[in-house]
PDB file of C-alpha atoms in Angstrom:
ATOM      1  CA  UNK A1160       1.922   9.758  22.104  1.00  0.00           C
ATOM      2  CA  UNK A1161       2.251  11.865  18.986  1.00  0.00           C
ATOM      3  CA  UNK A1162      -0.862  12.757  17.044  1.00  0.00           C
ATOM      4  CA  UNK A1163      -0.860  10.675  13.815  1.00  0.00           C
ATOM      5  CA  UNK A1164       0.059  12.496  10.627  1.00  0.00           C
ATOM      6  CA  UNK A1165      -2.889  13.460   8.446  1.00  0.00           C
ATOM      7  CA  UNK A1166      -3.164  14.509   4.807  1.00  0.00           C
ATOM      8  CA  UNK A1167      -3.494  18.097   6.008  1.00  0.00           C
ATOM      9  CA  UNK A1168      -0.153  17.773   7.825  1.00  0.00           C
ATOM     10  CA  UNK A1169       1.483  16.374   4.707  1.00  0.00           C
ATOM     11  CA  UNK A1170       0.470  19.435   2.707  1.00  0.00           C
ATOM     12  CA  UNK A1171       2.510  21.637   5.079  1.00  0.00           C
ATOM     13  CA  UNK A1172       5.796  19.915   4.240  1.00  0.00           C
ATOM     14  CA  UNK A1173       7.678  19.313   1.028  1.00  0.00           C
ATOM     15  CA  UNK A1174      10.343  16.980   2.377  1.00  0.00           C
ATOM     16  CA  UNK A1175       9.189  13.395   1.774  1.00  0.00           C
ATOM     17  CA  UNK A1176      12.207  11.995   3.609  1.00  0.00           C
ATOM     18  CA  UNK A1177      11.347  13.932   6.776  1.00  0.00           C
ATOM     19  CA  UNK A1178       7.672  12.942   6.590  1.00  0.00           C
ATOM     20  CA  UNK A1179       8.427   9.255   6.047  1.00  0.00           C
ATOM     21  CA  UNK A1180      10.838   9.203   8.994  1.00  0.00           C
ATOM     22  CA  UNK A1181       8.290  10.950  11.236  1.00  0.00           C
ATOM     23  CA  UNK A1182       5.580   8.513  10.184  1.00  0.00           C
ATOM     24  CA  UNK A1183       7.723   5.424  10.828  1.00  0.00           C
ATOM     25  CA  UNK A1184       8.973   6.679  14.199  1.00  0.00           C
ATOM     26  CA  UNK A1185       5.433   7.571  15.275  1.00  0.00           C
ATOM     27  CA  UNK A1186       4.159   4.199  14.138  1.00  0.00           C
ATOM     28  CA  UNK A1187       6.806   2.246  16.040  1.00  0.00           C
ATOM     29  CA  UNK A1188       6.222   4.363  19.169  1.00  0.00           C
ATOM     30  CA  UNK A1189       2.494   3.728  18.835  1.00  0.00           C
ATOM     31  CA  UNK A1190       3.003  -0.015  18.585  1.00  0.00           C
ATOM     32  CA  UNK A1191       5.067   0.028  21.744  1.00  0.00           C
ATOM     33  CA  UNK A1192       2.214   1.758  23.570  1.00  0.00           C
ATOM     34  CA  UNK A1193      -0.550  -0.427  22.135  1.00  0.00           C
ATOM     35  CA  UNK A1194      -1.939  -3.914  22.891  1.00  0.00           C
ATOM     36  CA  UNK A1195       0.463  -5.115  20.171  1.00  0.00           C
ATOM     37  CA  UNK A1196       3.417  -4.168  22.361  1.00  0.00           C
ATOM     38  CA  UNK A1197       6.237  -6.535  21.519  1.00  0.00           C
ATOM     39  CA  UNK A1198       5.163  -7.196  17.940  1.00  0.00           C
ATOM     40  CA  UNK A1199       7.676  -4.696  16.603  1.00  0.00           C
ATOM     41  CA  UNK A1200       9.948  -4.066  19.586  1.00  0.00           C
ATOM     42  CA  UNK A1201      12.666  -6.110  17.958  1.00  0.00           C
ATOM     43  CA  UNK A1202      11.153  -6.454  14.493  1.00  0.00           C
ATOM     44  CA  UNK A1203      14.468  -5.877  12.725  1.00  0.00           C
ATOM     45  CA  UNK A1204      16.119  -8.706  14.657  1.00  0.00           C
ATOM     46  CA  UNK A1205      13.288 -11.166  15.355  1.00  0.00           C
ATOM     47  CA  UNK A1206      10.316 -12.850  13.761  1.00  0.00           C
ATOM     48  CA  UNK A1207       7.220 -14.421  15.291  1.00  0.00           C
ATOM     49  CA  UNK A1208       7.522 -18.070  16.301  1.00  0.00           C
ATOM     50  CA  UNK A1209       5.482 -20.527  14.203  1.00  0.00           C
ATOM     51  CA  UNK A1210       3.934 -23.579  15.880  1.00  0.00           C
ATOM     52  CA  UNK A1211       5.945 -26.734  15.235  1.00  0.00           C
ATOM     53  CA  UNK A1212       9.291 -24.984  14.840  1.00  0.00           C
ATOM     54  CA  UNK A1213      12.315 -25.844  16.927  1.00  0.00           C
ATOM     55  CA  UNK A1214      12.442 -23.865  20.166  1.00  0.00           C
ATOM     56  CA  UNK A1215      16.260 -23.629  20.012  1.00  0.00           C
ATOM     57  CA  UNK A1216      16.334 -20.011  18.838  1.00  0.00           C
ATOM     58  CA  UNK A1217      13.445 -18.577  20.872  1.00  0.00           C
ATOM     59  CA  UNK A1218      14.490 -15.345  22.568  1.00  0.00           C
ATOM     60  CA  UNK A1219      13.280 -15.882  26.126  1.00  0.00           C
ATOM     61  CA  UNK A1220      14.240 -12.354  27.206  1.00  0.00           C
ATOM     62  CA  UNK A1221      11.815 -10.913  24.671  1.00  0.00           C
ATOM     63  CA  UNK A1222       9.204 -13.454  25.796  1.00  0.00           C
ATOM     64  CA  UNK A1223       9.610 -12.259  29.387  1.00  0.00           C
ATOM     65  CA  UNK A1224       8.940  -8.663  28.303  1.00  0.00           C
ATOM     66  CA  UNK A1225       6.145  -9.257  25.805  1.00  0.00           C
ATOM     67  CA  UNK A1226       4.588 -12.652  26.610  1.00  0.00           C
ATOM     68  CA  UNK A1227       5.028 -13.498  22.904  1.00  0.00           C
ATOM     69  CA  UNK A1228       7.340 -16.054  21.310  1.00  0.00           C
ATOM     70  CA  UNK A1229       9.938 -14.608  18.925  1.00  0.00           C
ATOM     71  CA  UNK A1230      12.699 -16.391  17.009  1.00  0.00           C
ATOM     72  CA  UNK A1231      16.098 -14.733  16.666  1.00  0.00           C
ATOM     73  CA  UNK A1232      16.577 -13.937  12.999  1.00  0.00           C
ATOM     74  CA  UNK A1233      19.987 -14.166  11.401  1.00  0.00           C
ATOM     75  CA  UNK A1234      21.487 -11.809   8.821  1.00  0.00           C
ATOM     76  CA  UNK A1235      20.609 -13.934   5.793  1.00  0.00           C
ATOM     77  CA  UNK A1236      16.959 -14.065   6.889  1.00  0.00           C
ATOM     78  CA  UNK A1237      16.563 -10.303   6.695  1.00  0.00           C
ATOM     79  CA  UNK A1238      17.188 -10.016   2.979  1.00  0.00           C
ATOM     80  CA  UNK A1239      13.639  -9.468   1.818  1.00  0.00           C
ATOM     81  CA  UNK A1240      13.177  -7.977  -1.646  1.00  0.00           C
ATOM     82  CA  UNK A1241      10.151  -5.707  -1.980  1.00  0.00           C
ATOM     83  CA  UNK A1242       8.736  -4.115  -5.121  1.00  0.00           C
ATOM     84  CA  UNK A1243       6.337  -1.205  -4.488  1.00  0.00           C
ATOM     85  CA  UNK A1244       3.946  -0.515  -7.378  1.00  0.00           C
ATOM     86  CA  UNK A1245       2.330   2.927  -7.211  1.00  0.00           C
ATOM     87  CA  UNK A1246      -0.605   3.809  -9.478  1.00  0.00           C
ATOM     88  CA  UNK A1247      -0.139   7.410 -10.684  1.00  0.00           C
ATOM     89  CA  UNK A1248      -3.013   7.489 -13.179  1.00  0.00           C
ATOM     90  CA  UNK A1249      -5.301  10.576 -13.127  1.00  0.00           C
ATOM     91  CA  UNK A1250      -7.939   8.955 -10.884  1.00  0.00           C
ATOM     92  CA  UNK A1251      -5.317   8.711  -8.120  1.00  0.00           C
ATOM     93  CA  UNK A1252      -5.129  12.535  -8.005  1.00  0.00           C
ATOM     94  CA  UNK A1253      -8.683  12.639  -6.649  1.00  0.00           C
ATOM     95  CA  UNK A1254      -9.739  14.671  -4.674  1.00  0.00           C
ATOM     96  CA  UNK A1255      -7.938  17.263  -6.779  1.00  0.00           C
ATOM     97  CA  UNK A1256      -7.673  19.890  -4.037  1.00  0.00           C
ATOM     98  CA  UNK A1257      -5.002  17.837  -2.244  1.00  0.00           C
ATOM     99  CA  UNK A1258      -4.257  15.016  -4.752  1.00  0.00           C
ATOM    100  CA  UNK A1259      -5.724  12.896  -1.966  1.00  0.00           C
ATOM    101  CA  UNK A1260      -5.293   9.264  -3.005  1.00  0.00           C
ATOM    102  CA  UNK A1261      -1.884   9.819  -4.577  1.00  0.00           C
ATOM    103  CA  UNK A1262      -0.608  11.870  -1.636  1.00  0.00           C
ATOM    104  CA  UNK A1263      -1.770   9.189   0.806  1.00  0.00           C
ATOM    105  CA  UNK A1264      -0.279   6.352  -1.265  1.00  0.00           C
ATOM    106  CA  UNK A1265       3.035   8.113  -1.935  1.00  0.00           C
ATOM    107  CA  UNK A1266       3.591   8.787   1.766  1.00  0.00           C
ATOM    108  CA  UNK A1267       2.682   5.184   2.628  1.00  0.00           C
ATOM    109  CA  UNK A1268       5.143   3.987  -0.035  1.00  0.00           C
ATOM    110  CA  UNK A1269       7.820   6.301   1.405  1.00  0.00           C
ATOM    111  CA  UNK A1270       7.198   5.029   4.932  1.00  0.00           C
ATOM    112  CA  UNK A1271       7.315   1.396   3.788  1.00  0.00           C
ATOM    113  CA  UNK A1272      10.597   2.008   1.970  1.00  0.00           C
ATOM    114  CA  UNK A1273      12.008   3.651   5.108  1.00  0.00           C
ATOM    115  CA  UNK A1274      10.837   0.723   7.240  1.00  0.00           C
ATOM    116  CA  UNK A1275      12.398  -1.774   4.811  1.00  0.00           C
ATOM    117  CA  UNK A1276      15.701   0.084   4.887  1.00  0.00           C
ATOM    118  CA  UNK A1277      15.539   0.065   8.711  1.00  0.00           C
ATOM    119  CA  UNK A1278      15.221  -3.728   8.525  1.00  0.00           C
ATOM    120  CA  UNK A1279      18.159  -3.958   6.079  1.00  0.00           C
ATOM    121  CA  UNK A1280      15.826  -5.150   3.320  1.00  0.00           C
ATOM    122  CA  UNK A1281      15.910  -4.159  -0.356  1.00  0.00           C
ATOM    123  CA  UNK A1282      13.173  -2.101  -2.001  1.00  0.00           C
ATOM    124  CA  UNK A1283      12.364  -0.884  -5.496  1.00  0.00           C
ATOM    125  CA  UNK A1284       9.668   1.477  -6.767  1.00  0.00           C
ATOM    126  CA  UNK A1285       7.547   1.318  -9.912  1.00  0.00           C
ATOM    127  CA  UNK A1286       5.149   4.147 -10.823  1.00  0.00           C
ATOM    128  CA  UNK A1287       2.600   3.382 -13.524  1.00  0.00           C
ATOM    129  CA  UNK A1288      -0.509   4.571 -15.349  1.00  0.00           C
ATOM    130  CA  UNK A1289      -1.216   3.074 -18.769  1.00  0.00           C
ATOM    131  CA  UNK A1290       2.434   1.949 -18.767  1.00  0.00           C
ATOM    132  CA  UNK A1291       5.452   1.923 -16.458  1.00  0.00           C
ATOM    133  CA  UNK A1292       6.443   5.563 -15.870  1.00  0.00           C
ATOM    134  CA  UNK A1293       9.472   5.115 -13.613  1.00  0.00           C
ATOM    135  CA  UNK A1294      11.239   2.051 -12.264  1.00  0.00           C
ATOM    136  CA  UNK A1295      14.108   1.957  -9.785  1.00  0.00           C
ATOM    137  CA  UNK A1296      16.481  -0.913  -9.034  1.00  0.00           C
ATOM    138  CA  UNK A1297      15.886  -2.993  -5.888  1.00  0.00           C
ATOM    139  CA  UNK A1298      18.519  -2.007  -3.332  1.00  0.00           C
ATOM    140  CA  UNK A1299      18.972  -1.477   0.405  1.00  0.00           C
ATOM    141  CA  UNK A1300      21.483   1.388   0.530  1.00  0.00           C
ATOM    142  CA  UNK A1301      20.842   4.774   2.132  1.00  0.00           C
ATOM    143  CA  UNK A1302      21.571   6.587  -1.143  1.00  0.00           C
ATOM    144  CA  UNK A1303      19.041   4.419  -2.967  1.00  0.00           C
ATOM    145  CA  UNK A1304      16.365   5.172  -0.365  1.00  0.00           C
ATOM    146  CA  UNK A1305      17.085   8.886  -0.719  1.00  0.00           C
ATOM    147  CA  UNK A1306      16.700   8.678  -4.529  1.00  0.00           C
ATOM    148  CA  UNK A1307      13.464   6.693  -4.192  1.00  0.00           C
ATOM    149  CA  UNK A1308      11.946   9.201  -1.760  1.00  0.00           C
ATOM    150  CA  UNK A1309      12.966  12.066  -4.034  1.00  0.00           C
ATOM    151  CA  UNK A1310      11.155  10.365  -6.920  1.00  0.00           C
ATOM    152  CA  UNK A1311       7.993  10.110  -4.796  1.00  0.00           C
ATOM    153  CA  UNK A1312       8.265  13.759  -3.839  1.00  0.00           C
ATOM    154  CA  UNK A1313       8.649  14.781  -7.493  1.00  0.00           C
ATOM    155  CA  UNK A1314       5.627  12.674  -8.427  1.00  0.00           C
ATOM    156  CA  UNK A1315       3.438  14.702  -6.086  1.00  0.00           C
ATOM    157  CA  UNK A1316       4.604  17.905  -7.769  1.00  0.00           C
ATOM    158  CA  UNK A1317       3.416  16.728 -11.190  1.00  0.00           C
ATOM    159  CA  UNK A1318       0.003  17.458 -12.675  1.00  0.00           C
ATOM    160  CA  UNK A1319      -2.247  14.620 -13.856  1.00  0.00           C
ATOM    161  CA  UNK A1320      -2.380  14.033 -17.609  1.00  0.00           C
ATOM    162  CA  UNK A1321      -5.176  12.311 -19.546  1.00  0.00           C
ATOM    163  CA  UNK A1322      -4.238   8.626 -19.390  1.00  0.00           C
ATOM    164  CA  UNK A1323      -6.002   5.365 -18.712  1.00  0.00           C
ATOM    165  CA  UNK A1324      -5.019   2.908 -15.999  1.00  0.00           C
ATOM    166  CA  UNK A1325      -3.526  -0.378 -17.176  1.00  0.00           C
ATOM    167  CA  UNK A1326      -2.875  -2.366 -14.009  1.00  0.00           C
ATOM    168  CA  UNK A1327      -2.924  -5.699 -15.848  1.00  0.00           C
ATOM    169  CA  UNK A1328      -0.176  -4.859 -18.365  1.00  0.00           C
ATOM    170  CA  UNK A1329       2.122  -3.398 -15.719  1.00  0.00           C
ATOM    171  CA  UNK A1330       1.677  -6.297 -13.290  1.00  0.00           C
ATOM    172  CA  UNK A1331       2.400  -8.800 -16.096  1.00  0.00           C
ATOM    173  CA  UNK A1332       5.612  -6.914 -16.920  1.00  0.00           C
ATOM    174  CA  UNK A1333       6.731  -6.857 -13.310  1.00  0.00           C
ATOM    175  CA  UNK A1334       5.935 -10.559 -12.846  1.00  0.00           C
ATOM    176  CA  UNK A1335       8.202 -11.379 -15.784  1.00  0.00           C
ATOM    177  CA  UNK A1336      11.031  -9.150 -14.540  1.00  0.00           C
ATOM    178  CA  UNK A1337      11.328 -10.298 -10.931  1.00  0.00           C
ATOM    179  CA  UNK A1338      13.838 -13.164 -10.799  1.00  0.00           C
ATOM    180  CA  UNK A1339      13.665 -14.016  -7.091  1.00  0.00           C
ATOM    181  CA  UNK A1340      10.775 -14.623  -4.725  1.00  0.00           C
ATOM    182  CA  UNK A1341       9.726 -11.180  -3.537  1.00  0.00           C
ATOM    183  CA  UNK A1342       7.019  -9.191  -1.823  1.00  0.00           C
ATOM    184  CA  UNK A1343       5.003  -7.060  -4.259  1.00  0.00           C
ATOM    185  CA  UNK A1344       3.061  -4.186  -2.686  1.00  0.00           C
ATOM    186  CA  UNK A1345       0.492  -2.426  -4.882  1.00  0.00           C
ATOM    187  CA  UNK A1346      -1.124   0.942  -4.162  1.00  0.00           C
ATOM    188  CA  UNK A1347      -4.055   1.556  -6.521  1.00  0.00           C
ATOM    189  CA  UNK A1348      -7.720   2.506  -6.604  1.00  0.00           C
ATOM    190  CA  UNK A1349      -8.088  -0.328  -9.139  1.00  0.00           C
ATOM    191  CA  UNK A1350     -10.533   1.822 -11.101  1.00  0.00           C
ATOM    192  CA  UNK A1351     -10.812   0.254 -14.502  1.00  0.00           C
ATOM    193  CA  UNK A1352     -13.418  -0.731 -17.044  1.00  0.00           C
ATOM    194  CA  UNK A1353     -15.459  -3.766 -15.991  1.00  0.00           C
ATOM    195  CA  UNK A1354     -14.258  -5.658 -19.052  1.00  0.00           C
ATOM    196  CA  UNK A1355     -10.635  -5.175 -17.868  1.00  0.00           C
ATOM    197  CA  UNK A1356     -11.148  -6.981 -14.563  1.00  0.00           C
ATOM    198  CA  UNK A1357     -10.496 -10.488 -15.897  1.00  0.00           C
ATOM    199  CA  UNK A1358      -7.171  -9.244 -17.285  1.00  0.00           C
ATOM    200  CA  UNK A1359      -6.269  -7.679 -13.927  1.00  0.00           C
ATOM    201  CA  UNK A1360      -7.057 -10.895 -12.065  1.00  0.00           C
ATOM    202  CA  UNK A1361      -4.989 -12.890 -14.581  1.00  0.00           C
ATOM    203  CA  UNK A1362      -2.054 -10.533 -13.991  1.00  0.00           C
ATOM    204  CA  UNK A1363      -2.300 -10.873 -10.209  1.00  0.00           C
ATOM    205  CA  UNK A1364      -2.471 -14.641 -10.630  1.00  0.00           C
ATOM    206  CA  UNK A1365       0.710 -14.401 -12.744  1.00  0.00           C
ATOM    207  CA  UNK A1366       2.522 -12.893  -9.746  1.00  0.00           C
ATOM    208  CA  UNK A1367       1.332 -15.714  -7.495  1.00  0.00           C
ATOM    209  CA  UNK A1368       2.376 -18.345 -10.052  1.00  0.00           C
ATOM    210  CA  UNK A1369       5.879 -16.845  -9.849  1.00  0.00           C
ATOM    211  CA  UNK A1370       5.755 -17.559  -6.096  1.00  0.00           C
ATOM    212  CA  UNK A1371       5.674 -13.904  -5.040  1.00  0.00           C
ATOM    213  CA  UNK A1372       3.796 -12.607  -2.017  1.00  0.00           C
ATOM    214  CA  UNK A1373       1.315  -9.872  -2.956  1.00  0.00           C
ATOM    215  CA  UNK A1374      -0.176  -7.125  -0.807  1.00  0.00           C
ATOM    216  CA  UNK A1375      -2.821  -4.962  -2.514  1.00  0.00           C
ATOM    217  CA  UNK A1376      -3.846  -1.689  -0.865  1.00  0.00           C
ATOM    218  CA  UNK A1377      -7.130  -0.606  -2.431  1.00  0.00           C
ATOM    219  CA  UNK A1378      -6.974   3.164  -1.913  1.00  0.00           C
ATOM    220  CA  UNK A1379     -10.258   5.097  -1.973  1.00  0.00           C
ATOM    221  CA  UNK A1380     -11.902   8.259  -0.640  1.00  0.00           C
ATOM    222  CA  UNK A1381     -14.700   6.364   1.081  1.00  0.00           C
ATOM    223  CA  UNK A1382     -16.990   9.321   1.728  1.00  0.00           C
ATOM    224  CA  UNK A1383     -17.411  10.324  -1.908  1.00  0.00           C
ATOM    225  CA  UNK A1384     -16.175   7.359  -3.960  1.00  0.00           C
ATOM    226  CA  UNK A1385     -18.005   4.651  -2.038  1.00  0.00           C
ATOM    227  CA  UNK A1386     -20.823   6.331  -0.144  1.00  0.00           C
ATOM    228  CA  UNK A1387     -21.403   9.024  -2.802  1.00  0.00           C
ATOM    229  CA  UNK A1388     -21.889  11.487   0.033  1.00  0.00           C
ATOM    230  CA  UNK A1389     -22.445  14.784  -1.785  1.00  0.00           C
ATOM    231  CA  UNK A1390     -24.769  17.627  -0.826  1.00  0.00           C
ATOM    232  CA  UNK A1391     -28.092  17.520  -2.672  1.00  0.00           C
ATOM    233  CA  UNK A1392     -27.630  20.033  -5.484  1.00  0.00           C
ATOM    234  CA  UNK A1393     -26.822  19.878  -9.217  1.00  0.00           C
ATOM    235  CA  UNK A1394     -23.256  18.767 -10.054  1.00  0.00           C
ATOM    236  CA  UNK A1395     -21.195  18.244 -13.170  1.00  0.00           C
ATOM    237  CA  UNK A1396     -19.252  15.005 -12.554  1.00  0.00           C
ATOM    238  CA  UNK A1397     -16.122  14.699 -14.697  1.00  0.00           C
ATOM    239  CA  UNK A1398     -14.248  11.450 -15.408  1.00  0.00           C
ATOM    240  CA  UNK A1399     -10.644  12.489 -14.701  1.00  0.00           C
ATOM    241  CA  UNK A1400      -9.261   9.871 -17.101  1.00  0.00           C
ATOM    242  CA  UNK A1401     -11.579  10.352 -20.106  1.00  0.00           C
ATOM    243  CA  UNK A1402     -12.905  13.873 -19.549  1.00  0.00           C
ATOM    244  CA  UNK A1403     -16.496  12.659 -19.972  1.00  0.00           C
ATOM    245  CA  UNK A1404     -19.034  14.871 -18.147  1.00  0.00           C
ATOM    246  CA  UNK A1405     -22.332  13.962 -16.514  1.00  0.00           C
ATOM    247  CA  UNK A1406     -24.813  16.523 -15.122  1.00  0.00           C
ATOM    248  CA  UNK A1407     -27.074  15.268 -12.316  1.00  0.00           C
ATOM    249  CA  UNK A1408     -28.121  15.485  -8.686  1.00  0.00           C
ATOM    250  CA  UNK A1409     -26.564  12.859  -6.364  1.00  0.00           C
ATOM    251  CA  UNK A1410     -29.900  11.370  -5.293  1.00  0.00           C
ATOM    252  CA  UNK A1411     -30.639  10.395  -8.900  1.00  0.00           C
ATOM    253  CA  UNK A1412     -27.895   7.760  -8.942  1.00  0.00           C
ATOM    254  CA  UNK A1413     -26.733   7.299  -5.333  1.00  0.00           C
ATOM    255  CA  UNK A1414     -28.338   3.923  -4.592  1.00  0.00           C
ATOM    256  CA  UNK A1415     -27.453   2.438  -7.972  1.00  0.00           C
ATOM    257  CA  UNK A1416     -23.885   3.780  -7.643  1.00  0.00           C
ATOM    258  CA  UNK A1417     -23.413   2.379  -4.121  1.00  0.00           C
ATOM    259  CA  UNK A1418     -24.677  -1.026  -5.193  1.00  0.00           C
ATOM    260  CA  UNK A1419     -22.282  -1.131  -8.149  1.00  0.00           C
ATOM    261  CA  UNK A1420     -19.271  -0.049  -6.065  1.00  0.00           C
ATOM    262  CA  UNK A1421     -20.081  -2.541  -3.316  1.00  0.00           C
ATOM    263  CA  UNK A1422     -20.284  -5.384  -5.852  1.00  0.00           C
ATOM    264  CA  UNK A1423     -16.999  -4.291  -7.447  1.00  0.00           C
ATOM    265  CA  UNK A1424     -15.184  -4.285  -4.104  1.00  0.00           C
ATOM    266  CA  UNK A1425     -16.699  -7.612  -3.082  1.00  0.00           C
ATOM    267  CA  UNK A1426     -15.631  -9.249  -6.364  1.00  0.00           C
ATOM    268  CA  UNK A1427     -12.138  -7.810  -6.007  1.00  0.00           C
ATOM    269  CA  UNK A1428     -11.825  -9.043  -2.431  1.00  0.00           C
ATOM    270  CA  UNK A1429     -13.130 -12.525  -3.270  1.00  0.00           C
ATOM    271  CA  UNK A1430     -10.748 -12.939  -6.211  1.00  0.00           C
ATOM    272  CA  UNK A1431      -7.806 -11.815  -4.117  1.00  0.00           C
ATOM    273  CA  UNK A1432      -8.804 -14.317  -1.446  1.00  0.00           C
ATOM    274  CA  UNK A1433      -8.991 -17.030  -4.101  1.00  0.00           C
ATOM    275  CA  UNK A1434      -5.427 -16.243  -5.243  1.00  0.00           C
ATOM    276  CA  UNK A1435      -4.151 -15.843  -1.638  1.00  0.00           C
ATOM    277  CA  UNK A1436      -3.445 -12.154  -2.188  1.00  0.00           C
ATOM    278  CA  UNK A1437      -3.756  -9.896   0.855  1.00  0.00           C
ATOM    279  CA  UNK A1438      -6.462  -7.354  -0.022  1.00  0.00           C
ATOM    280  CA  UNK A1439      -6.540  -4.309   2.277  1.00  0.00           C
ATOM    281  CA  UNK A1440      -9.226  -1.639   1.708  1.00  0.00           C
ATOM    282  CA  UNK A1441      -7.839   1.755   2.720  1.00  0.00           C
ATOM    283  CA  UNK A1442      -9.734   5.000   3.239  1.00  0.00           C
ATOM    284  CA  UNK A1443      -7.535   8.081   2.797  1.00  0.00           C
ATOM    285  CA  UNK A1444      -9.258   9.753   5.751  1.00  0.00           C
ATOM    286  CA  UNK A1445      -7.911   7.030   8.075  1.00  0.00           C
ATOM    287  CA  UNK A1446      -4.487   7.070   9.791  1.00  0.00           C
ATOM    288  CA  UNK A1447      -1.522   5.842   7.750  1.00  0.00           C
ATOM    289  CA  UNK A1448      -0.707   3.229  10.415  1.00  0.00           C
ATOM    290  CA  UNK A1449      -3.124   0.666   8.959  1.00  0.00           C
ATOM    291  CA  UNK A1450      -0.882   0.272   5.914  1.00  0.00           C
ATOM    292  CA  UNK A1451       2.320  -0.177   7.926  1.00  0.00           C
ATOM    293  CA  UNK A1452       0.745  -2.640  10.323  1.00  0.00           C
ATOM    294  CA  UNK A1453      -0.668  -4.702   7.418  1.00  0.00           C
ATOM    295  CA  UNK A1454       2.841  -4.860   5.967  1.00  0.00           C
ATOM    296  CA  UNK A1455       4.352  -6.084   9.252  1.00  0.00           C
ATOM    297  CA  UNK A1456       1.678  -8.778   9.572  1.00  0.00           C
ATOM    298  CA  UNK A1457       2.302  -9.899   5.987  1.00  0.00           C
ATOM    299  CA  UNK A1458       6.051 -10.000   6.573  1.00  0.00           C
ATOM    300  CA  UNK A1459       5.635 -12.059   9.736  1.00  0.00           C
ATOM    301  CA  UNK A1460       3.386 -14.550   7.903  1.00  0.00           C
ATOM    302  CA  UNK A1461       5.892 -14.880   5.062  1.00  0.00           C
ATOM    303  CA  UNK A1462       8.704 -15.965   7.326  1.00  0.00           C
TER     304      UNK A1462
END
């Protein structure tokens, strides 16, 4: 089995299309060799059987191989429309030495788009900070996928500029624009002022009111952003979005900081649960597979 791609591997390549293809192929191979064998063997042609459904279209050959019940899916069932929302605000460029959160999220977005295309589904990309930066149509052609992956690659070549994050405004705009029931996948660290959180939750609720499925990947560098694991020496901490500086030693604020971050994540998770939004915490030091598997589970549930 291939060693999973890491952020360090990503830095060695500039071709997003190649990386996304490698990631998807490695992921599918890994599923075939895992306890989930059979979940994705035929994922472009089948869906999981739901209790109570007619057994007419169960594929018994797949059942014999996997010991799982799958329904044969017909062409019209494969036409999922997916909108990927990628936060490109300055905080997503952290850690700055490798643009960690943005690099991780962009490659995950590229892999998801590649997987969608493989399943003959349509995908569109929105990049945003304090406003929508770029927005593609929602299509399923090979040329569209190529253009989308090129846009992601170009995004990684850009430098962060001083901007706030306005998740709420962007999500409201997207909710108003999407005419058909769709899957909306959001990659963001969701770092915002506390007073903005009610607006963010209202925007997410707007998507659900429009009958869309929502998958939120909360992207963080767990070691430093959640555990505040820094060596004990003086630091100058700089807010990448406002430029504000704070001089201190980590031990002076570590416990208070951890408590605040833990409460923030718990509130975010609880609200998402309340609105039936899939909330997936992601650490950029973990393998990319967690994101792709969460997507497949969500897609299976939505059928």
